[in-house]
């Protein structure tokens, strides 16, 4: 039903004039409330603005007692105004005083008014304040009046966002828009970064809110929606999701919304009320985002996120594709904030300017995490709503060690973190000084410390960290960051560069470990119930020998005239190693037959990461040249805990007697067969765990470059013989004390081991 409203379009046009007047913020707000009251035919119109302390303060009023401006206030959740702010939803009441939430503010003199209409002032889904009209009569406001008020609220939201109101805020009462936020989330890559927000998908800022010509705007909307539908349809039809980095189900959701009449009708209505097409999309998007922020059901949140993405695309379609964010506009201390991003996208940024990454999604083993770790960029994931709450340029702190993120931190928090960064830098400097010191325990036991790598960017660490070689080169990373399958020549070039950069230090390549959670966007993946235990790694390599053969060929060529060390992941039976070895030998013959140079020596090994191998160790060590323990997977399968599932991944202790006995068994049997073993899982890089590994007999460890310093500091202060003498009896069956971790901590403390 329509009211006798003077016309929302007329109101907007007047508002535009007021916005353009060279007056101060208070005068502008005062004029706006007069305009709205006249237009909606209301006796009262008031604006409440949300402060950083959670209080809604009366900023302007027509009709209520003017003395109450900047005096009257309500908390979020208190009274009708507080309720609207808390729920981010309009409230339309013929008899406000009968509402259970009604709270009377005597200083305003509002007792004379019965009907009440209030709407949240929203921007990007955040509530910045509340706009209210009131009448003496008992009336229900018409739908188009609610719409008109919401549209007007958008204009006020822009005033708040532009910082205009800061000037008239009472001293010491900042606005909510600049409120600090602290998030406790999941640390993905260690390190502390202080900097400023860069939105990975920059929000398109709609500045032209008010339409000149409504028909023209409706036409623009129709055109943009047609183009949007076409692009989604053709993406779905082509089946080429790799190119856009999107999955079919997300695109299906997009398509559903793009054809949703309800959504489009709401946008059309906002245009009829006088907004430009892009402002209308933004208005509907903002209402929807407010719902999203309140929504706790993960499925619905996900769908609302999809709709939010789609609205974004539509705005871009309407405004032309503006690209900000390129290297030119990147600040010196950029912290990238995104819902999620691919590894290759992170690599596209200028590494020297990135201080951190904050993701709404992202798991500990996701590819972007692996790359962030490789680059030494602190990263935190699972940070709810960060994209909505952060604005480009906001100050932000990322602590990848604790999983904390501070958005717009107070100065004391900034100071504390700046100190933490200085402290870490001092420690790093100490570790660097250890670089050329021997890696030998106090009692003279030599420990070979190697590093894990997977990208060329890792290689400079080899000399910086003092590692004696690369103990694990994860070849799949090159495949994961590429947009299409790397050809033989690409692979050969990469391996050659790796060996050149290693400059004679040994590099242990691992053949492709794809499948499971390591998905290649361009390789058609099959749905599996249990991908970690599915068709992955060497299983895939043996079933699709073309893949493995190409890789082996590239490695043989790259290592021509030098040593090639190659190991195979996820071996479950010794026979798999035999088959892989045969493949290498065939390739070697092929190379010789075709006159290619070949490596001087070839050493082939396995990763021990499936528990079944523990019961084939005698046979295994008779045939392999070396072995490396992938403790991440071995522990995952040993304890049946999904390494990527944060709910259970930390449930059992890697230093429990069961797992330590298993690790000791491997090193003991290998020793009898004189086969070198290294341990290259995450535990090798944790000082306390590394100490335990040395205690049970490991003499070679491979870890991320950042861990080398701390582990070396630990072992140089350790008496390995004394530790073994005290630790090994505890691993005897029947020993009463199972608390190995606590024992190790006590030992380190007593013996002054640097942890
Ligand atoms: C492991 O499983 O411990 C390992 C080193 O390999 P990845 O982490 O690549 O599976
Ligand atoms: Mg593994």
XYZ file of C-alpha atoms and ligand atoms in Angstrom:
766
model
C 0.000 0.000 0.000
C 1.192 3.500 -0.748
C 1.051 6.461 1.588
C 0.530 10.055 0.651
C 4.287 10.428 0.991
C 5.490 13.507 -0.829
C 7.649 11.151 -2.805
C 10.863 9.484 -1.781
C 12.518 10.684 -4.952
C 11.801 14.269 -4.103
C 13.158 13.686 -0.617
C 16.362 12.236 -2.019
C 16.784 15.127 -4.373
C 16.449 17.569 -1.481
C 18.870 15.498 0.530
C 21.382 15.749 -2.249
C 21.151 19.518 -2.082
C 21.674 19.445 1.671
C 24.677 17.136 1.266
C 26.245 19.583 -1.148
C 25.815 22.653 1.069
C 28.999 24.036 2.623
C 27.808 23.663 6.223
C 29.164 21.719 9.163
C 28.098 18.206 10.093
C 25.742 19.239 12.891
C 23.940 21.747 10.704
C 23.664 19.168 7.980
C 22.169 16.551 10.299
C 19.752 19.154 11.702
C 18.568 19.969 8.207
C 18.236 16.312 7.286
C 15.916 15.525 10.205
C 13.703 18.504 9.356
C 13.504 17.353 5.761
C 12.598 13.793 6.652
C 9.966 14.821 9.198
C 8.308 17.042 6.618
C 8.440 14.388 3.952
C 7.083 11.488 5.999
C 4.632 13.855 7.696
C 5.937 13.000 11.123
C 6.127 15.211 14.178
C 9.457 13.759 15.192
C 12.549 12.666 13.345
C 15.728 11.737 15.242
C 19.150 10.342 14.454
C 21.009 8.177 16.951
C 24.650 7.334 16.225
C 26.413 4.268 17.617
C 29.524 5.066 19.624
C 32.544 2.822 20.100
C 31.421 2.127 23.681
C 28.187 0.539 22.458
C 26.020 3.544 23.313
C 23.540 5.087 20.879
C 23.707 8.840 21.279
C 21.069 11.263 20.038
C 22.850 13.343 17.372
C 19.975 15.345 15.922
C 16.235 15.710 16.315
C 13.271 17.512 14.930
C 10.351 17.462 17.337
C 12.024 16.187 20.496
C 13.674 18.449 23.027
C 16.766 19.914 21.318
C 18.550 20.155 24.646
C 18.710 16.374 24.658
C 20.970 16.266 21.583
C 24.332 14.702 22.547
C 22.851 14.124 26.025
C 20.215 11.432 25.603
C 21.582 7.949 25.016
C 20.679 4.257 25.099
C 22.768 1.110 25.099
C 22.516 -1.354 22.229
C 19.654 -3.666 23.137
C 18.057 -1.042 25.416
C 14.726 0.477 24.453
C 13.266 0.406 20.948
C 16.223 2.244 19.428
C 18.646 -0.182 21.073
C 16.592 -3.114 19.836
C 16.747 -1.897 16.236
C 20.513 -1.508 16.497
C 20.925 -4.951 18.047
C 18.818 -6.714 15.441
C 19.599 -4.456 12.479
C 15.935 -4.581 11.504
C 13.235 -1.902 11.170
C 10.537 -1.589 13.805
C 7.112 -0.220 12.846
C 4.730 0.267 15.785
C 1.354 2.065 16.041
C 1.621 2.069 19.814
C 5.239 2.181 20.859
C 4.624 2.387 24.561
C 2.886 -0.981 24.537
C 6.034 -2.667 23.257
C 7.875 -4.619 25.972
C 11.223 -3.078 24.984
C 9.972 0.521 25.242
C 12.186 2.684 27.448
C 11.210 6.260 28.168
C 13.850 8.957 28.012
C 12.447 11.846 30.085
C 14.949 14.405 28.775
C 13.573 14.092 25.268
C 9.912 14.771 26.051
C 8.824 11.896 23.831
C 5.896 10.848 26.039
C 3.430 12.591 23.734
C 4.120 10.275 20.787
C 2.466 6.953 20.101
C 3.471 5.641 16.714
C 7.093 4.870 16.020
C 9.109 3.826 12.992
C 12.824 3.181 13.290
C 15.351 1.772 10.822
C 19.006 0.849 11.279
C 21.634 3.024 9.628
C 23.610 0.353 7.801
C 26.795 0.300 5.859
C 28.250 -2.901 4.455
C 26.046 -4.764 6.908
C 27.303 -2.931 9.972
C 24.926 -0.916 12.109
C 26.195 2.622 12.564
C 23.106 4.117 14.144
C 19.319 4.339 14.089
C 16.952 6.713 12.319
C 13.519 7.224 13.895
C 10.249 9.015 13.096
C 7.353 9.363 15.537
C 3.756 10.600 15.444
C 1.194 11.462 18.065
C -1.553 9.511 16.344
C -1.694 5.721 16.452
C -0.681 4.905 12.919
C 1.140 2.148 11.104
C 3.673 3.495 8.655
C 3.329 2.387 5.050
C 5.826 0.098 3.386
C 7.030 2.872 1.096
C 7.669 5.083 4.111
C 9.814 2.345 5.635
C 11.667 2.115 2.313
C 12.120 5.864 2.130
C 13.520 5.977 5.629
C 15.933 3.111 4.884
C 17.100 4.870 1.766
C 17.691 8.067 3.700
C 19.560 6.093 6.327
C 22.006 5.090 3.600
C 22.846 8.707 2.959
C 23.493 9.251 6.665
C 25.632 6.089 6.704
C 27.832 7.626 4.043
C 28.234 10.753 6.196
C 29.352 8.580 9.107
C 31.692 6.529 6.931
C 33.243 9.633 5.415
C 34.256 10.639 8.923
C 32.144 13.803 8.893
C 30.569 13.114 12.262
C 33.831 12.591 14.118
C 34.116 16.370 14.278
C 30.973 16.741 16.355
C 31.507 13.733 18.630
C 31.996 14.538 22.291
C 35.657 14.284 23.293
C 36.583 10.758 24.310
C 33.609 9.127 22.591
C 34.707 7.718 19.267
C 32.202 6.358 16.801
C 31.567 2.649 16.449
C 32.983 2.636 12.958
C 36.429 3.090 14.434
C 35.917 0.636 17.287
C 38.765 -1.794 17.948
C 38.053 -5.497 17.444
C 39.961 -8.461 18.811
C 39.580 -11.882 17.222
C 40.754 -15.170 18.637
C 41.093 -17.442 15.653
C 43.383 -20.078 14.179
C 47.087 -19.361 13.692
C 48.189 -20.633 10.288
C 51.696 -19.290 9.804
C 53.851 -18.119 12.673
C 55.065 -14.560 13.068
C 53.754 -11.168 14.080
C 52.799 -8.489 11.560
C 51.723 -4.894 12.134
C 50.297 -2.962 9.237
C 47.264 -1.696 7.393
C 44.338 -3.502 5.837
C 44.323 -4.228 2.131
C 41.097 -5.893 1.057
C 41.963 -8.645 -1.395
C 38.656 -8.016 -3.129
C 38.425 -4.256 -2.788
C 34.984 -3.045 -1.913
C 33.633 -0.937 -4.712
C 32.685 2.362 -3.154
C 29.374 3.650 -4.445
C 29.527 7.398 -4.199
C 26.758 8.348 -6.548
C 23.700 7.449 -4.508
C 20.900 9.583 -5.860
C 19.464 9.038 -9.327
C 18.769 11.695 -11.942
C 16.515 9.498 -14.013
C 14.848 6.438 -12.542
C 13.940 4.816 -15.872
C 17.509 5.086 -17.007
C 18.694 3.413 -13.791
C 16.191 0.568 -14.185
C 17.496 0.024 -17.706
C 21.084 -0.073 -16.458
C 20.123 -2.632 -13.833
C 18.423 -4.861 -16.399
C 21.446 -4.728 -18.678
C 23.843 -5.547 -15.862
C 21.739 -8.459 -14.632
C 21.558 -9.885 -18.155
C 25.322 -9.725 -18.479
C 25.804 -11.264 -15.065
C 23.461 -14.166 -15.840
C 25.164 -14.764 -19.138
C 28.608 -14.903 -17.586
C 27.503 -17.360 -14.889
C 25.604 -19.525 -17.370
C 28.532 -19.707 -19.719
C 30.963 -20.523 -16.908
C 28.705 -23.355 -15.808
C 28.238 -24.587 -19.349
C 31.943 -24.601 -20.104
C 32.690 -26.607 -16.967
C 35.966 -24.718 -16.772
C 35.962 -23.691 -13.156
C 39.701 -23.716 -12.896
C 39.959 -20.487 -14.774
C 37.729 -18.585 -12.398
C 38.927 -20.500 -9.345
C 35.370 -21.332 -8.443
C 33.546 -24.518 -7.727
C 30.391 -25.707 -9.350
C 28.228 -25.556 -6.232
C 29.147 -21.924 -5.615
C 28.318 -21.048 -9.194
C 25.035 -22.927 -8.930
C 24.191 -20.820 -5.897
C 25.093 -17.676 -7.830
C 22.832 -18.747 -10.660
C 19.968 -19.383 -8.276
C 20.234 -15.879 -6.839
C 20.807 -14.221 -10.190
C 17.402 -15.540 -11.275
C 15.725 -14.822 -7.943
C 12.820 -12.465 -8.599
C 12.553 -11.465 -4.943
C 16.097 -10.173 -4.818
C 15.761 -8.277 -8.069
C 12.401 -6.815 -7.066
C 13.930 -5.355 -3.912
C 16.637 -3.685 -5.962
C 14.093 -2.306 -8.437
C 12.065 -0.891 -5.589
C 15.095 0.921 -4.199
C 15.641 2.443 -7.636
C 12.010 3.562 -7.779
C 12.659 5.322 -4.484
C 15.338 7.407 -6.111
C 18.604 5.534 -5.778
C 21.040 4.866 -8.594
C 21.216 1.239 -9.725
C 24.502 0.584 -7.908
C 23.301 2.278 -4.725
C 20.134 0.183 -4.879
C 22.156 -3.039 -5.103
C 24.275 -1.839 -2.227
C 21.252 -1.058 -0.112
C 19.800 -4.528 -0.583
C 23.235 -6.036 -0.062
C 23.670 -4.142 3.183
C 20.346 -5.391 4.595
C 21.360 -8.874 3.646
C 24.811 -8.564 5.153
C 23.273 -7.431 8.404
C 21.324 -10.689 8.361
C 24.458 -12.600 7.545
C 26.345 -11.168 10.521
C 23.546 -12.334 12.808
C 23.163 -15.734 11.206
C 24.727 -18.613 13.115
C 23.657 -21.501 10.916
C 26.765 -22.315 8.857
C 24.833 -23.383 5.769
C 22.738 -20.221 5.640
C 25.770 -18.057 6.328
C 27.480 -19.721 3.406
C 24.517 -19.011 1.105
C 24.300 -15.398 2.284
C 28.004 -15.102 1.572
C 27.334 -16.327 -1.959
C 24.605 -13.737 -2.384
C 26.939 -11.092 -1.025
C 29.562 -12.081 -3.612
C 26.960 -11.917 -6.323
C 25.849 -8.431 -5.272
C 29.480 -7.428 -5.452
C 29.752 -8.702 -8.976
C 26.614 -6.862 -9.939
C 27.933 -3.581 -8.548
C 31.157 -4.100 -10.469
C 29.145 -4.876 -13.575
C 27.328 -1.563 -13.095
C 30.332 0.564 -12.306
C 32.771 -1.013 -14.695
C 35.599 -3.127 -13.424
C 37.699 -0.844 -11.341
C 40.814 -2.513 -10.146
C 42.535 -1.170 -7.179
C 44.894 -3.213 -5.067
C 47.648 -3.600 -7.665
C 51.228 -3.266 -6.524
C 51.170 0.467 -7.114
C 48.599 1.159 -4.439
C 49.862 -1.417 -1.971
C 51.066 0.194 1.247
C 54.535 -0.655 2.570
C 53.004 -2.650 5.419
C 50.064 -4.412 3.785
C 48.015 -6.974 5.649
C 45.864 -8.787 3.139
C 42.307 -9.458 4.318
C 40.173 -11.901 2.348
C 37.423 -14.434 2.671
C 39.800 -16.897 1.134
C 42.447 -16.854 -1.526
C 44.484 -19.213 -3.641
C 48.205 -19.750 -3.248
C 48.904 -18.184 -6.635
C 46.954 -15.047 -5.711
C 49.135 -14.549 -2.661
C 52.235 -14.938 -4.806
C 50.922 -12.197 -7.110
C 51.412 -9.573 -4.404
C 54.687 -7.784 -3.901
C 56.245 -9.947 -1.202
C 58.301 -7.123 0.272
C 55.236 -5.140 1.225
C 53.181 -7.890 2.846
C 53.253 -8.106 6.629
C 50.446 -10.600 7.092
C 47.380 -12.426 5.830
C 43.977 -12.672 7.527
C 41.328 -15.031 6.163
C 37.716 -15.755 7.037
C 38.307 -19.299 5.891
C 41.651 -21.009 5.381
C 42.839 -24.098 7.231
C 46.214 -25.150 8.591
C 46.978 -27.294 5.551
C 45.362 -25.163 2.845
C 47.644 -24.160 0.005
C 47.682 -20.490 0.783
C 48.832 -21.441 4.272
C 51.675 -23.536 2.924
C 52.789 -20.668 0.720
C 52.453 -18.096 3.524
C 54.636 -20.307 5.698
C 57.163 -20.722 2.915
C 57.325 -16.962 2.485
C 57.520 -16.334 6.224
C 54.305 -14.272 6.196
C 52.287 -14.442 9.435
C 48.777 -15.731 8.732
C 45.594 -16.290 10.722
C 42.479 -18.101 9.474
C 38.853 -18.665 10.507
C 38.457 -14.994 11.451
C 34.707 -14.525 11.346
C 33.332 -11.484 9.504
C 36.692 -9.767 9.180
C 35.958 -8.730 5.601
C 32.792 -6.872 6.628
C 34.326 -5.300 9.705
C 37.585 -4.109 8.183
C 37.977 -1.104 5.958
C 40.869 -0.545 3.616
C 43.599 1.346 5.429
C 42.546 0.343 8.966
C 45.402 -0.449 11.327
C 45.622 -4.179 12.026
C 47.873 -6.638 13.858
C 48.245 -10.337 13.020
C 49.760 -12.817 15.428
C 50.181 -16.120 13.618
C 51.573 -17.804 16.725
C 48.539 -17.257 18.934
C 45.904 -16.847 16.213
C 45.005 -13.365 17.417
C 44.023 -10.483 15.188
C 43.559 -6.916 16.408
C 41.640 -4.623 14.113
C 42.014 -0.883 14.788
C 44.015 -1.666 17.956
C 44.259 0.782 20.822
C 47.676 2.361 21.223
C 48.684 0.227 24.221
C 48.005 -2.941 22.183
C 50.051 -1.495 19.322
C 52.918 -0.744 21.675
C 52.839 -4.235 23.181
C 52.991 -5.825 19.749
C 55.690 -3.500 18.490
C 57.730 -4.692 21.473
C 56.930 -8.312 20.608
C 58.167 -7.727 17.059
C 61.409 -6.186 18.360
C 61.876 -9.112 20.716
C 61.385 -11.612 17.903
C 63.805 -9.691 15.712
C 66.434 -9.877 18.453
C 65.901 -13.621 18.777
C 66.142 -14.025 15.018
C 69.414 -12.136 15.091
C 70.666 -14.517 17.789
C 69.646 -17.487 15.674
C 71.391 -16.004 12.661
C 74.569 -15.823 14.677
C 74.232 -19.568 15.251
C 74.132 -20.154 11.515
C 77.774 -21.026 11.131
C 78.158 -22.689 14.495
C 78.344 -26.488 14.420
C 75.114 -28.371 14.912
C 76.446 -30.517 17.731
C 75.046 -31.314 21.146
C 76.942 -30.487 24.343
C 78.197 -34.055 24.514
C 79.444 -34.028 20.936
C 76.620 -35.718 19.013
C 76.315 -34.315 15.527
C 72.781 -33.634 14.289
C 72.164 -32.912 10.593
C 69.645 -30.095 10.277
C 68.016 -29.789 6.888
C 65.185 -27.655 5.638
C 61.870 -28.333 3.934
C 61.101 -26.445 0.758
C 58.711 -26.509 -2.153
C 59.057 -23.298 -4.081
C 61.978 -21.458 -5.560
C 61.389 -18.626 -3.121
C 62.435 -21.014 -0.352
C 65.902 -21.618 -1.696
C 67.676 -18.474 -0.480
C 66.939 -19.742 3.046
C 69.304 -22.600 2.453
C 72.386 -20.478 2.893
C 70.779 -17.959 5.278
C 69.713 -20.623 7.746
C 72.802 -22.793 7.702
C 70.840 -25.952 6.785
C 73.036 -28.715 5.391
C 70.583 -29.575 2.636
C 66.953 -29.785 1.611
C 65.527 -32.793 3.419
C 62.136 -32.558 1.746
C 61.360 -30.782 -1.490
C 57.576 -30.914 -1.961
C 57.368 -30.950 -5.752
C 53.579 -30.654 -5.757
C 53.709 -26.988 -4.757
C 54.811 -26.003 -8.253
C 51.770 -27.859 -9.556
C 49.440 -26.319 -6.987
C 50.328 -22.726 -7.771
C 50.261 -23.192 -11.553
C 47.117 -22.541 -13.545
C 47.688 -25.491 -15.850
C 49.698 -28.662 -15.774
C 53.465 -27.875 -15.773
C 55.016 -29.414 -18.868
C 58.148 -31.534 -18.905
C 60.257 -28.496 -19.783
C 58.692 -26.408 -16.973
C 59.397 -29.135 -14.472
C 62.925 -29.641 -15.703
C 63.586 -25.887 -15.490
C 62.310 -25.730 -11.924
C 64.381 -28.705 -10.715
C 67.467 -27.344 -12.431
C 67.029 -24.017 -10.700
C 66.546 -25.754 -7.356
C 69.732 -27.777 -7.745
C 71.657 -24.740 -8.957
C 70.452 -22.691 -6.010
C 71.363 -25.484 -3.595
C 74.903 -25.131 -4.890
C 76.090 -28.641 -4.151
C 74.127 -29.188 -0.943
C 71.976 -32.326 -1.212
C 68.303 -31.945 -2.158
C 65.819 -34.729 -1.481
C 63.015 -34.432 -4.001
C 59.714 -36.040 -3.235
C 57.639 -37.216 -6.173
C 54.222 -35.628 -6.606
C 52.038 -35.896 -3.531
C 48.720 -34.790 -4.987
C 45.270 -36.035 -4.241
C 43.794 -35.917 -0.774
C 43.630 -32.303 0.295
C 46.209 -31.260 -2.291
C 43.921 -30.556 -5.202
C 45.076 -29.312 -8.558
C 42.437 -26.982 -9.968
C 43.049 -28.107 -13.541
C 43.045 -31.826 -12.803
C 39.569 -33.316 -12.769
C 39.246 -34.546 -9.218
C 37.062 -37.404 -8.196
C 34.817 -37.203 -5.161
C 36.110 -39.360 -2.351
C 34.672 -40.067 1.075
C 38.104 -40.132 2.689
C 40.501 -38.300 0.401
C 43.455 -38.510 2.833
C 43.229 -42.277 2.526
C 42.173 -42.211 -1.066
C 43.708 -42.126 -4.486
C 46.680 -39.925 -3.798
C 50.449 -39.587 -3.988
C 52.294 -42.684 -5.236
C 49.028 -44.587 -5.688
C 48.002 -42.075 -8.302
C 51.525 -42.017 -9.708
C 51.570 -45.783 -10.267
C 48.070 -45.871 -11.758
C 48.790 -42.946 -14.064
C 52.391 -43.682 -14.936
C 52.434 -40.892 -17.517
C 52.444 -38.319 -14.721
C 55.194 -39.949 -12.723
C 57.253 -40.773 -15.788
C 57.259 -37.151 -16.918
C 58.351 -36.023 -13.499
C 61.109 -38.606 -13.251
C 62.296 -37.664 -16.738
C 62.459 -33.998 -15.740
C 64.380 -34.870 -12.572
C 66.875 -37.103 -14.388
C 67.605 -34.355 -16.879
C 67.875 -31.631 -14.246
C 70.269 -33.699 -12.135
C 72.473 -34.716 -15.054
C 76.076 -34.835 -13.871
C 75.070 -34.526 -10.195
C 73.395 -36.658 -7.556
C 69.647 -37.273 -7.694
C 67.896 -38.081 -4.432
C 64.254 -39.007 -4.904
C 61.699 -40.417 -2.508
C 58.129 -41.583 -2.898
C 55.245 -40.483 -0.644
C 52.512 -42.609 0.929
C 54.121 -45.977 0.361
C 52.019 -48.646 2.074
C 53.724 -51.794 0.804
C 57.322 -52.466 -0.137
C 56.109 -53.678 -3.533
C 55.068 -50.114 -4.389
C 58.640 -48.977 -3.942
C 59.798 -51.763 -6.293
C 57.366 -50.621 -8.963
C 58.426 -47.008 -8.607
C 62.070 -48.026 -8.787
C 61.441 -50.003 -11.976
C 59.849 -46.938 -13.514
C 62.921 -44.863 -12.667
C 65.214 -47.516 -14.131
C 63.212 -47.647 -17.363
C 63.426 -43.864 -17.644
C 67.145 -44.003 -17.018
C 67.593 -46.525 -19.837
C 65.429 -44.390 -22.080
C 67.568 -41.333 -21.337
C 70.787 -43.204 -22.036
C 69.379 -44.659 -25.243
C 68.545 -41.171 -26.442
C 71.935 -39.821 -25.576
C 70.863 -37.628 -22.664
C 73.282 -37.005 -19.845
C 72.189 -38.722 -16.650
C 72.870 -38.162 -12.952
C 76.195 -39.348 -11.514
C 74.357 -41.262 -8.870
C 70.730 -41.943 -8.048
C 69.509 -42.681 -4.562
C 65.927 -43.764 -4.075
C 63.983 -43.724 -0.834
C 60.530 -43.720 0.698
C 58.534 -41.548 3.012
C 57.413 -43.557 6.009
C 53.981 -42.140 6.688
C 51.616 -45.104 6.613
C 51.683 -47.313 9.719
C 51.636 -50.562 7.697
C 55.296 -49.934 6.780
C 56.230 -50.263 10.449
C 55.576 -53.961 10.081
C 57.703 -54.283 6.924
C 60.777 -52.420 8.108
C 63.191 -55.331 7.683
C 62.224 -55.844 4.027
C 62.057 -52.130 3.419
C 65.512 -51.283 4.706
C 67.023 -54.025 2.590
C 65.939 -52.266 -0.584
C 65.816 -48.505 -0.042
C 68.808 -46.178 -0.046
C 67.269 -43.922 2.586
C 63.967 -43.112 4.309
C 62.266 -40.042 5.618
C 59.492 -40.021 8.157
C 56.454 -37.941 7.325
C 55.278 -37.618 10.883
C 52.309 -35.429 9.909
C 50.668 -38.232 7.998
C 52.111 -41.027 10.103
C 50.551 -39.495 13.226
C 47.291 -38.820 11.425
C 46.954 -42.481 10.487
C 48.516 -43.796 13.684
C 45.955 -42.077 15.914
C 43.160 -41.761 13.335
C 43.044 -37.964 13.696
C 42.491 -35.819 10.616
C 45.484 -33.467 10.511
C 43.411 -30.717 8.890
C 40.521 -30.878 11.334
C 41.198 -28.363 14.094
C 38.654 -30.091 16.345
C 40.684 -33.260 16.644
C 44.151 -32.554 15.273
C 45.534 -31.635 18.697
C 43.594 -34.219 20.619
C 46.425 -36.700 21.066
C 50.002 -35.984 21.960
C 52.741 -36.598 19.406
C 54.990 -37.146 22.407
C 52.803 -39.905 23.815
C 54.599 -43.216 24.501
C 52.810 -45.035 21.659
C 53.975 -42.756 18.869
C 57.457 -42.328 20.315
C 57.886 -46.104 20.474
C 56.883 -46.309 16.811
C 59.408 -43.629 15.859
C 62.110 -45.335 17.893
C 61.427 -48.656 16.222
C 62.059 -47.090 12.805
C 65.331 -45.447 13.760
C 66.547 -48.634 15.501
C 65.837 -50.947 12.559
C 67.280 -48.432 10.079
C 70.429 -48.260 12.218
C 70.875 -52.028 12.079
C 70.621 -51.868 8.280
C 72.844 -48.791 8.029
C 70.126 -46.923 6.167
C 70.022 -43.164 6.829
C 66.714 -41.841 8.146
C 65.509 -38.272 8.484
C 62.321 -37.004 10.062
C 60.699 -34.228 8.024
C 57.237 -33.678 9.570
C 56.242 -30.587 11.567
C 57.440 -32.043 14.883
C 61.070 -31.868 13.723
C 60.813 -28.068 13.865
C 59.470 -27.809 17.419
C 62.307 -27.590 19.944
C 60.782 -29.811 22.644
C 59.709 -32.457 20.117
C 63.066 -32.263 18.342
C 64.728 -32.820 21.708
C 62.672 -35.978 22.212
C 63.598 -37.190 18.709
C 67.290 -36.776 19.472
C 66.692 -38.587 22.743
C 65.310 -41.649 20.968
C 68.145 -41.724 18.439
C 67.381 -39.429 15.467
C 70.431 -37.720 14.017
C 68.876 -36.016 11.011
C 65.888 -33.656 11.026
C 64.298 -31.543 8.297
C 62.070 -28.573 9.061
C 60.788 -25.229 7.859
C 63.599 -22.649 7.606
C 62.228 -20.520 10.454
C 62.574 -23.454 12.860
C 66.260 -24.104 12.226
C 67.504 -21.406 14.610
C 65.380 -22.426 17.599
C 66.144 -26.128 17.109
C 69.861 -25.503 16.790
C 69.855 -23.349 19.928
C 68.118 -26.199 21.737
C 70.443 -28.973 20.655
C 73.642 -27.011 21.321
C 72.562 -26.755 24.944
C 71.508 -30.415 25.235
C 73.369 -33.387 26.655
C 71.920 -36.040 24.341
C 73.426 -38.989 26.247
C 71.970 -37.868 29.533
C 68.557 -37.312 27.941
C 68.516 -40.782 26.345
C 69.511 -42.393 29.627
C 66.521 -40.798 31.350
C 64.020 -40.933 28.490
C 64.441 -44.456 27.113
C 63.458 -46.329 30.301
C 60.202 -44.382 30.213
C 59.395 -45.931 26.878
C 59.728 -49.439 28.280
C 56.399 -51.182 28.411
C 55.126 -51.141 31.924
C 56.836 -47.921 33.016
C 54.411 -46.184 35.395
C 54.900 -42.629 34.093
C 53.293 -41.921 30.698
C 53.593 -38.166 30.907
C 56.554 -37.911 28.564
C 55.926 -34.284 27.610
C 55.912 -33.174 31.222
C 59.071 -35.192 31.852
C 60.803 -33.511 28.870
C 59.850 -30.066 30.105
C 61.218 -30.829 33.547
C 64.402 -32.209 32.036
C 64.900 -29.112 29.869
C 64.397 -26.868 32.853
C 66.741 -28.765 35.136
C 69.426 -29.066 32.497
C 69.086 -25.539 31.143
C 68.181 -26.623 27.639
C 67.296 -23.572 25.529
C 63.680 -24.122 24.467
C 54.322 -35.501 6.420
O 53.300 -36.124 6.134
O 54.792 -35.430 7.572
C 55.055 -34.752 5.398
C 56.237 -34.255 5.647
O 54.471 -34.588 4.180
P 53.249 -33.602 3.907
O 53.107 -32.716 5.096
O 53.592 -32.876 2.667
O 52.112 -34.547 3.741
Mg 52.768 -36.562 4.103
